[in-house]
Amino acid sequence: MCYLIVKSMARRTYAQHCGLARALDVVGERWTLLVVRELLLAPRRYGDLLAELPGITTNLLAKRLAELEKEGLVEKVERARPTGGVVYRLTEGGAALEPAIMELARWGGRYLVGGPRRGDRLDVGWGLLSMKRRYLGGITLEAGIVVGEREFHLSFTPTGLVVHEAPARPAEVIVTTDAKGLLAWLFSNGDPKALRREGVLSVSGEEESWRTLLRAFAPRPLPPPLLVPARPT
Amino acid sequence: MCYLIVKSMARRTYAQHCGLARALDVVGERWTLLVVRELLLAPRRYGDLLAELPGITTNLLAKRLAELEKEGLVEKVERARPTGGVVYRLTEGGAALEPAIMELARWGGRYLVGGPRRGDRLDVGWGLLSMKRRYLGGITLEAGIVVGEREFHLSFTPTGLVVHEAPARPAEVIVTTDAKGLLAWLFSNGDPKALRREGVLSVSGEEESWRTLLRAFAPRPLPPPLLVPARPT
DNA sequence: CGGGATCCCAGCAGATACTG
DNA sequence: CAGTATCTGCTGGGATCCCG
């Protein structure tokens, strides 16, 4: 008897003719969806991703990017940034993961209500994605958010919101704050107007646009946290 | 130097204060979401799950169920079935995963357009979930679907559809078919009326309800399959 | 310095056997 | 029927090295 040992085994698969199983075959491995999340706001360089995904190791990031590229979800693009070099960008197929990522994040949001746990990393970009989830629709507005060195541009249309990490201007209203201020805006049920009065948020541009902006977001949903049975068994 | 080796390491975590990362901490491991998918239609016994998740091994299923139970997403319930014994049932928190599962399945659906691959398993329950995804809303109807030995009850309301694996009756209309017929209904763009004329689907109950049922589903979307770059490098 | 490749090892997944 | 126990091999984590 003679067996041919195939090098480079085919990837592990659930072998089920089901959309969920097939999706998990492609993006179900560790770190994969987090890489896609990082690319939702803008194309990124390898080093950007390494810095924004604390805990991932360089070999694993390289592997995940190669897999995503092979699946046609991510493509390498030359010097899309002023600094040159190559960036990784979502293809249409990769960007189509956004609804699934948003629903997973909405579900996971109930674990965030207690605030960050010890050792948890925070990132301004993640906050912007959570803003996107909470957009109620119904307004038309170009807005910018400046958080420290990072800038985001938000294009509101009545049916959706496109967020890019890109120059905040031109925009009808610009909100400037720092990371802590953004989190206060997002995660506190406090009035953004109060945060502005306290100087945590600084607003420039049209006052009317600022008021429009505030109307567009649902208040923090505050779902009841999951009850973990207290049996210490 | 002396290190205390902590037995029972804490579970691997991304340590990110982000809904997506937290969701993946909880349900991102292999098989977990597929277990939840099986429980979406009805509570299941351990042996049911083992049979419906071909490829999972008994130790891993036990581990996943224990984790889901500890997280409060699944609970063990005594003799919910006529045959007695204990079944696993989703809690409210576990059932709240449905939108995320549906969006992932919708995305993965584009990999299904070529039909099952060699070796892929098929399951009638997965087909019912894909029906649920394609419900357009707008009707009120109680329907039943009988596929071989398995029965499903569908409660249509204008805003949603609840599918349970449960006795098909009582219902205003009952569709009886076999597994192949259900898949033809779901995955072909052929007219269900034609399938009925050919005897693949047999309909009992009110004719008007049958016509209502047909109006309620979007035709197969047929998204373009992802283009996998042909470079064999 | 950006963008990886290589090595090693711990832990998780997979297969099988066994038990209440 | 409903799991546990045991073994093994693969995948992911960590450190280091390479190369333009």
Coordinates of C-alpha atoms (C1' of nucleotides) in Angstrom, one line a residue:
Chain A
M1 CA 0.0 0.0 0.0
C2 CA 1.2 3.4 -0.8
Y3 CA -0.3 6.6 0.3
L4 CA 0.5 9.9 -1.3
I5 CA 0.9 12.5 1.5
V6 CA -0.4 15.7 0.0
K7 CA 1.7 18.6 1.2
S8 CA -0.3 21.8 1.8
M9 CA -3.4 20.0 2.9
A10 CA -6.7 21.5 1.8
R11 CA -8.0 23.8 4.4
R12 CA -10.1 22.4 7.1
T13 CA -13.7 22.6 6.1
Y14 CA -17.1 21.8 7.6
A15 CA -18.2 20.3 4.4
Q16 CA -21.8 21.5 4.7
H17 CA -23.9 23.0 2.0
C18 CA -25.0 25.8 4.2
G19 CA -24.3 29.5 4.0
L20 CA -23.2 29.8 7.6
A21 CA -20.8 26.8 7.4
R22 CA -19.4 28.1 4.2
A23 CA -18.9 31.6 5.6
L24 CA -17.1 30.1 8.6
D25 CA -14.9 28.0 6.4
V26 CA -13.7 31.2 4.8
V27 CA -13.6 33.8 7.6
G28 CA -14.2 31.6 10.7
E29 CA -10.6 31.3 11.8
R30 CA -9.1 33.2 14.6
W31 CA -8.3 36.9 13.8
T32 CA -9.8 36.8 10.3
L33 CA -12.9 38.9 11.0
L34 CA -10.9 41.3 13.1
V35 CA -8.6 41.9 10.2
V36 CA -11.6 42.7 8.0
R37 CA -12.9 45.0 10.7
E38 CA -9.8 47.0 10.6
L39 CA -10.0 47.3 6.8
L40 CA -13.7 48.5 7.0
L41 CA -12.7 52.1 7.7
A42 CA -9.8 52.4 5.3
P43 CA -7.1 50.4 3.5
R44 CA -4.2 49.7 5.8
R45 CA -0.6 48.8 5.6
Y46 CA 0.8 45.7 7.1
G47 CA 2.4 47.6 9.9
D48 CA -0.8 49.5 10.7
L49 CA -2.6 46.2 11.1
L50 CA 0.1 44.8 13.3
A51 CA -0.3 47.8 15.5
E52 CA -4.1 47.9 15.6
L53 CA -4.5 44.2 16.3
P54 CA -2.5 43.9 19.6
G55 CA -1.9 40.3 20.3
I56 CA -1.7 39.0 16.7
T57 CA 1.8 37.9 15.7
T58 CA 3.5 38.8 12.5
N59 CA 3.4 35.3 11.1
L60 CA -0.3 34.9 11.7
L61 CA -1.1 38.3 10.2
A62 CA 0.8 37.4 7.1
K63 CA -1.0 34.1 6.9
R64 CA -4.4 35.6 7.3
L65 CA -3.8 38.3 4.7
A66 CA -2.6 35.7 2.3
E67 CA -5.7 33.7 2.8
L68 CA -8.0 36.7 2.5
E69 CA -6.2 37.7 -0.7
K70 CA -6.5 34.2 -2.1
E71 CA -10.2 34.2 -1.4
G72 CA -10.6 37.5 -3.2
L73 CA -11.7 39.4 -0.1
V74 CA -8.7 41.6 0.2
E75 CA -6.3 43.0 -2.4
K76 CA -3.0 44.6 -2.3
V77 CA -2.9 48.1 -3.8
E78 CA 0.2 50.1 -4.5
R79 CA 0.8 53.4 -2.8
A80 CA -2.7 54.5 -2.1
R81 CA -1.2 56.6 0.6
P82 CA 0.9 59.6 0.3
T83 CA 3.7 57.8 2.0
G84 CA 3.8 55.2 -0.7
G85 CA 4.1 51.5 -0.2
V86 CA 1.4 48.9 -0.5
V87 CA -1.9 48.8 1.4
Y88 CA -4.4 46.1 1.9
R89 CA -7.9 47.0 0.8
L90 CA -11.2 45.1 0.9
T91 CA -12.7 44.0 -2.3
E92 CA -16.4 44.2 -2.9
G93 CA -16.7 40.6 -1.6
G94 CA -14.8 41.5 1.6
A95 CA -16.7 44.7 2.2
A96 CA -19.9 42.6 1.9
L97 CA -19.0 41.1 5.3
E98 CA -19.9 44.4 6.9
P99 CA -23.5 43.5 7.8
A100 CA -22.5 40.3 9.4
I101 CA -19.7 42.0 11.3
M102 CA -22.1 44.7 12.5
E103 CA -24.6 42.1 13.7
L104 CA -21.9 40.2 15.6
A105 CA -20.7 43.4 17.1
R106 CA -24.2 44.4 18.1
W107 CA -24.6 41.1 19.8
G108 CA -21.2 41.3 21.5
G109 CA -22.1 44.8 22.6
R110 CA -24.0 43.4 25.6
Y111 CA -20.7 42.3 27.0
L112 CA -19.4 45.8 26.9
V113 CA -21.8 47.4 29.2
G114 CA -19.6 47.1 32.3
G115 CA -16.9 49.1 30.7
P116 CA -13.5 47.9 29.6
R117 CA -12.1 44.9 31.6
R118 CA -8.6 45.0 33.0
G119 CA -6.1 44.8 30.2
D120 CA -8.6 45.5 27.4
R121 CA -7.3 47.6 24.5
L122 CA -9.4 50.4 23.2
D123 CA -9.3 51.9 19.7
V124 CA -10.9 55.0 18.3
G125 CA -11.8 53.2 15.1
W126 CA -13.8 50.6 16.9
G127 CA -15.8 53.4 18.4
L128 CA -16.5 54.8 15.0
L129 CA -17.9 51.5 13.9
S130 CA -20.2 51.4 16.9
M131 CA -21.5 54.9 15.9
K132 CA -22.3 53.4 12.5
R133 CA -24.3 50.7 14.0
R134 CA -26.4 53.2 15.9
Y135 CA -27.2 55.5 13.0
L136 CA -31.0 55.7 12.8
G137 CA -31.1 57.1 9.2
G138 CA -33.0 60.0 7.9
I139 CA -30.5 62.8 7.6
T140 CA -28.2 64.0 4.9
L141 CA -25.0 65.5 6.1
E142 CA -21.2 65.5 5.6
A143 CA -19.4 65.4 9.0
G144 CA -15.9 65.1 10.3
I145 CA -14.6 63.8 13.5
V146 CA -11.1 64.5 14.7
V147 CA -9.7 62.4 17.5
G148 CA -6.1 63.3 18.3
E149 CA -4.1 62.5 15.2
R150 CA -6.8 60.5 13.5
E151 CA -9.5 61.9 11.3
F152 CA -12.7 60.4 10.1
H153 CA -15.2 61.5 7.5
L154 CA -18.8 60.5 7.8
S155 CA -21.3 60.7 4.9
F156 CA -24.8 60.5 6.1
T157 CA -27.6 59.7 3.7
P158 CA -31.2 58.9 4.7
T159 CA -30.6 55.2 4.3
G160 CA -27.0 54.7 5.4
L161 CA -23.8 56.1 6.8
V162 CA -20.4 55.6 5.2
V163 CA -17.5 56.1 7.6
H164 CA -14.0 56.4 6.3
E165 CA -10.7 57.1 8.1
A166 CA -9.8 60.0 5.9
P167 CA -9.4 63.8 6.1
A168 CA -12.3 65.2 8.1
R169 CA -12.7 68.2 5.8
P170 CA -14.5 69.3 3.8
A171 CA -17.6 68.8 6.0
E172 CA -20.5 70.8 7.3
V173 CA -19.6 70.2 10.9
I174 CA -16.4 69.0 12.5
V175 CA -16.3 67.6 16.0
T176 CA -12.9 67.5 17.7
T177 CA -12.2 65.6 20.8
D178 CA -9.7 63.0 22.2
A179 CA -10.1 59.3 22.7
K180 CA -11.6 59.7 26.1
G181 CA -14.0 62.2 24.8
L182 CA -15.1 60.0 22.0
L183 CA -15.8 57.1 24.4
A184 CA -17.7 59.4 26.7
W185 CA -19.8 60.4 23.7
L186 CA -20.4 56.9 22.7
F187 CA -20.6 54.9 25.9
S188 CA -22.2 57.4 28.3
N189 CA -25.8 58.1 28.2
G190 CA -24.9 61.7 29.0
D191 CA -26.0 64.4 26.8
P192 CA -23.5 65.2 24.0
K193 CA -24.5 68.8 24.5
A194 CA -23.3 68.7 28.1
L195 CA -20.0 67.2 26.9
R196 CA -19.7 70.1 24.6
R197 CA -20.4 72.6 27.3
E198 CA -17.7 70.9 29.4
G199 CA -15.3 71.3 26.6
V200 CA -14.9 67.6 26.0
L201 CA -16.2 67.9 22.5
S202 CA -15.5 71.0 20.4
V203 CA -17.7 71.7 17.5
S204 CA -16.9 73.8 14.5
G205 CA -19.1 74.4 11.4
E206 CA -22.8 74.9 11.2
E207 CA -24.8 74.8 14.4
E208 CA -27.8 73.5 12.6
S209 CA -25.6 70.6 11.3
W210 CA -24.5 69.8 14.8
R211 CA -28.1 69.5 16.0
T212 CA -29.0 67.4 13.0
L213 CA -26.1 65.1 13.9
L214 CA -27.3 64.6 17.4
R215 CA -30.8 63.6 16.2
A216 CA -29.4 60.9 14.0
F217 CA -28.2 58.5 16.7
A218 CA -30.1 56.2 18.9
P219 CA -29.3 56.5 22.6
R220 CA -27.1 53.8 24.0
P221 CA -29.3 50.7 23.9
L222 CA -28.1 49.2 27.2
P223 CA -29.3 45.7 26.8
P224 CA -29.4 43.7 30.0
P225 CA -26.0 42.0 30.4
L226 CA -26.1 38.3 30.1
L227 CA -26.7 36.5 33.3
V228 CA -23.9 34.1 33.8
P229 CA -25.1 31.4 36.2
A230 CA -23.4 32.0 39.4
R231 CA -22.7 28.4 40.1
P232 CA -18.9 28.3 40.6
T233 CA -18.8 24.6 39.7
Chain B
M1 CA 12.8 31.8 40.7
C2 CA 9.5 30.2 41.2
Y3 CA 6.5 30.4 38.9
L4 CA 3.0 29.4 39.9
I5 CA 1.6 27.5 37.0
V6 CA -2.1 28.2 36.9
K7 CA -4.0 25.2 36.0
S8 CA -7.2 25.8 33.9
M9 CA -5.9 28.8 32.1
A10 CA -8.4 31.5 31.4
R11 CA -9.9 31.2 28.0
R12 CA -8.0 32.8 25.1
T13 CA -9.3 36.3 24.6
Y14 CA -8.7 39.1 22.2
A15 CA -8.7 41.6 25.1
Q16 CA -10.3 44.3 23.0
H17 CA -13.2 46.5 24.2
C18 CA -15.1 46.0 21.0
G19 CA -18.4 44.2 20.4
L20 CA -17.0 42.1 17.5
A21 CA -14.0 41.0 19.5
R22 CA -16.1 40.2 22.5
A23 CA -18.6 38.2 20.4
L24 CA -15.7 36.2 18.9
D25 CA -14.3 35.6 22.3
V26 CA -17.6 33.9 23.2
V27 CA -18.8 32.2 20.0
G28 CA -15.8 32.5 17.7
E29 CA -14.4 29.1 18.3
R30 CA -14.7 26.2 15.9
W31 CA -18.2 24.6 15.7
T32 CA -19.8 27.0 18.3
L33 CA -22.0 28.9 15.9
L34 CA -23.0 25.8 14.1
V35 CA -24.2 24.3 17.4
V36 CA -26.3 27.5 17.9
R37 CA -27.6 27.2 14.3
E38 CA -28.9 23.7 15.0
L39 CA -30.7 25.0 18.1
L40 CA -32.4 27.8 16.3
L41 CA -35.1 25.6 15.0
A42 CA -35.8 23.6 18.1
P43 CA -34.2 22.3 21.3
R44 CA -32.1 19.2 20.6
R45 CA -30.8 16.3 22.4
Y46 CA -27.1 15.6 22.6
G47 CA -27.4 12.7 20.1
D48 CA -29.4 14.8 17.7
L49 CA -26.6 17.4 17.6
L50 CA -24.0 14.8 17.1
A51 CA -25.9 13.4 14.1
E52 CA -26.7 16.8 12.6
L53 CA -23.2 18.1 12.9
P54 CA -21.3 15.6 10.9
G55 CA -17.6 15.9 11.6
I56 CA -17.8 17.1 15.1
T57 CA -16.5 14.7 17.7
T58 CA -18.3 13.8 20.9
N59 CA -15.7 15.3 23.2
L60 CA -15.7 18.6 21.3
L61 CA -19.5 18.8 21.2
A62 CA -19.6 18.2 25.0
K63 CA -17.0 20.9 25.5
R64 CA -18.9 23.4 23.3
L65 CA -22.2 22.7 25.0
A66 CA -20.5 23.2 28.4
E67 CA -19.1 26.5 27.3
L68 CA -22.3 27.7 25.9
E69 CA -24.1 26.7 29.0
K70 CA -21.5 28.5 31.2
E71 CA -22.0 31.6 29.1
G72 CA -25.7 31.5 29.6
L73 CA -26.5 31.0 25.9
V74 CA -27.8 27.5 26.2
E75 CA -29.6 25.7 29.0
K76 CA -30.4 22.1 29.6
V77 CA -34.1 21.4 30.0
E78 CA -35.7 18.2 31.2
R79 CA -37.9 16.0 28.9
A80 CA -39.2 18.7 26.6
R81 CA -39.8 15.8 24.2
P82 CA -42.3 13.1 24.4
T83 CA -39.4 10.6 24.5
G84 CA -38.1 12.2 27.7
G85 CA -34.5 12.9 28.5
V86 CA -32.8 16.2 28.5
V87 CA -32.6 18.7 25.6
Y88 CA -30.4 21.7 25.0
R89 CA -32.3 24.9 24.4
L90 CA -31.2 28.4 23.5
T91 CA -31.7 31.1 26.1
E92 CA -32.8 34.6 25.2
G93 CA -29.1 35.5 24.9
G94 CA -28.3 32.6 22.6
A95 CA -31.4 33.2 20.4
A96 CA -30.2 36.8 20.1
L97 CA -27.4 35.5 17.9
E98 CA -29.9 34.8 15.1
P99 CA -29.4 38.1 13.2
A100 CA -25.7 37.7 13.2
I101 CA -26.0 34.1 12.1
M102 CA -28.4 35.0 9.4
E103 CA -26.1 37.8 8.0
L104 CA -23.1 35.4 8.0
A105 CA -25.2 32.8 6.2
R106 CA -26.4 35.4 3.7
W107 CA -22.8 36.3 3.0
G108 CA -21.7 32.7 2.8
G109 CA -24.6 32.1 0.4
R110 CA -22.6 33.4 -2.5
Y111 CA -20.4 30.3 -2.1
L112 CA -23.4 28.0 -2.6
V113 CA -24.4 29.1 -6.0
G114 CA -22.5 26.3 -7.7
G115 CA -24.5 23.7 -5.9
P116 CA -23.1 21.3 -3.3
R117 CA -19.4 20.4 -3.6
R118 CA -18.3 16.8 -3.6
G119 CA -18.7 15.5 -0.1
D120 CA -20.8 18.3 1.2
R121 CA -23.6 17.3 3.6
L122 CA -27.1 18.7 3.2
D123 CA -29.7 19.1 5.8
V124 CA -33.3 20.0 5.5
G125 CA -33.1 22.3 8.6
W126 CA -30.5 24.4 6.9
G127 CA -32.8 24.9 4.0
L128 CA -35.6 26.1 6.3
L129 CA -33.2 28.7 7.8
S130 CA -32.4 30.0 4.3
M131 CA -36.2 30.3 3.7
K132 CA -36.4 32.5 6.7
R133 CA -33.6 34.7 5.4
R134 CA -35.6 35.2 2.2
Y135 CA -38.9 36.1 3.7
L136 CA -40.0 39.5 2.4
G137 CA -42.5 40.3 5.1
G138 CA -46.0 41.5 4.7
I139 CA -48.2 38.4 5.1
T140 CA -50.0 36.7 8.0
L141 CA -50.2 33.0 7.8
E142 CA -49.7 29.7 9.6
A143 CA -48.0 27.2 7.4
G144 CA -46.5 23.7 7.7
I145 CA -43.8 22.0 5.8
V146 CA -43.4 18.2 5.9
V147 CA -40.2 16.8 4.5
G148 CA -40.0 13.1 4.9
E149 CA -40.1 12.4 8.7
R150 CA -39.4 16.0 9.7
E151 CA -42.0 18.6 10.2
F152 CA -41.7 22.4 10.4
H153 CA -44.2 25.0 11.5
L154 CA -43.9 28.5 10.1
S155 CA -45.7 31.5 11.6
F156 CA -45.6 34.4 9.2
T157 CA -46.3 37.9 10.6
P158 CA -46.0 41.1 8.5
T159 CA -42.7 41.8 10.2
G160 CA -41.1 38.4 10.7
L161 CA -41.2 34.7 10.4
V162 CA -40.8 32.2 13.2
V163 CA -39.7 28.7 12.1
H164 CA -39.9 25.8 14.4
E165 CA -39.2 22.2 13.9
A166 CA -42.5 21.1 15.4
P167 CA -45.7 19.4 14.2
A168 CA -46.8 21.1 10.9
R169 CA -50.4 21.1 12.0
P170 CA -52.5 23.0 12.7
A171 CA -51.9 25.3 9.7
E172 CA -53.7 27.0 6.9
V173 CA -51.6 25.3 4.3
I174 CA -49.3 22.3 4.4
V175 CA -46.6 21.6 1.8
T176 CA -45.3 18.1 1.7
T177 CA -42.2 17.1 -0.2
D178 CA -38.9 15.3 0.2
A179 CA -35.4 16.6 0.8
K180 CA -34.7 16.8 -2.9
G181 CA -38.0 18.7 -3.5
L182 CA -37.3 21.2 -0.8
L183 CA -33.9 21.9 -2.3
A184 CA -35.5 22.3 -5.7
W185 CA -37.9 24.8 -4.2
L186 CA -35.2 26.7 -2.5
F187 CA -32.3 26.6 -4.8
S188 CA -33.8 26.5 -8.2
N189 CA -35.3 29.6 -9.7
G190 CA -38.0 27.4 -11.2
D191 CA -41.5 28.2 -10.4
P192 CA -42.8 26.5 -7.3
K193 CA -46.1 26.2 -9.2
A194 CA -44.3 24.1 -11.8
L195 CA -42.8 21.9 -9.1
R196 CA -46.3 21.4 -7.7
R197 CA -47.6 20.4 -11.1
E198 CA -44.8 17.9 -11.5
G199 CA -45.8 16.4 -8.2
V200 CA -42.5 17.4 -6.4
L201 CA -44.5 19.5 -4.0
S202 CA -47.9 18.5 -2.8
V203 CA -50.1 21.1 -1.2
S204 CA -53.0 20.7 1.1
G205 CA -55.1 23.3 2.7
E206 CA -56.4 26.6 1.4
E207 CA -55.4 27.5 -2.2
E208 CA -55.5 31.1 -1.3
S209 CA -52.9 30.5 1.5
W210 CA -50.6 28.7 -0.9
R211 CA -50.7 31.7 -3.3
T212 CA -50.0 34.0 -0.3
L213 CA -47.1 31.9 0.7
L214 CA -45.5 32.1 -2.8
R215 CA -45.7 35.9 -2.8
A216 CA -43.8 36.1 0.5
F217 CA -40.4 35.0 -0.7
A218 CA -37.8 36.8 -2.7
P219 CA -36.6 34.9 -5.8
R220 CA -33.2 33.3 -5.4
P221 CA -30.8 36.3 -5.2
L222 CA -28.0 34.7 -7.2
P223 CA -25.2 37.0 -6.2
P224 CA -22.2 36.8 -8.5
P225 CA -19.8 34.2 -7.1
L226 CA -16.6 35.6 -5.7
L227 CA -13.9 35.7 -8.3
V228 CA -11.0 33.9 -6.9
P229 CA -7.9 35.3 -8.7
A230 CA -6.7 32.7 -11.1
R231 CA -3.0 33.2 -10.4
P232 CA -1.8 29.8 -9.3
T233 CA 1.1 31.2 -7.5
Chain C
dC1 C1' 12.0 50.2 8.6
dG2 C1' 8.3 47.8 6.3
dG3 C1' 7.1 43.2 5.2
dG4 C1' 7.5 39.2 6.0
dA5 C1' 9.8 33.9 7.0
dT6 C1' 11.4 30.4 10.4
dC7 C1' 11.7 27.9 14.6
dC8 C1' 9.7 26.0 18.7
dC9 C1' 6.3 24.9 21.9
dA10 C1' 1.6 25.0 24.2
dG11 C1' -2.9 24.2 23.6
dC12 C1' -6.9 23.1 20.9
dA13 C1' -9.0 20.0 17.6
dG14 C1' -9.9 15.3 15.9
dA15 C1' -10.2 10.2 16.4
dT16 C1' -11.1 6.4 19.2
dA17 C1' -12.1 3.8 23.3
dC18 C1' -14.4 3.6 27.4
dT19 C1' -17.9 4.4 31.2
dG20 C1' -22.3 5.6 34.0
Chain D
dC1 C1' -28.0 7.6 25.3
dA2 C1' -24.9 10.9 27.0
dG3 C1' -21.2 11.9 27.7
dT4 C1' -15.7 11.2 29.8
dA5 C1' -10.7 9.7 29.0
dT6 C1' -6.8 9.3 26.3
dC7 C1' -3.8 10.0 22.6
dT8 C1' -2.0 12.5 18.6
dG9 C1' -1.3 16.0 15.3
dC10 C1' -2.3 20.5 13.7
dT11 C1' -2.8 25.7 14.5
dG12 C1' -1.9 29.5 16.9
dG13 C1' 1.3 32.3 20.0
dG14 C1' 5.9 34.1 20.9
dA15 C1' 10.5 35.2 19.8
dT16 C1' 13.9 35.7 16.5
dC17 C1' 15.8 36.2 12.0
dC18 C1' 15.9 37.6 7.1
dC19 C1' 15.7 40.6 3.1
dG20 C1' 14.8 44.6 0.0

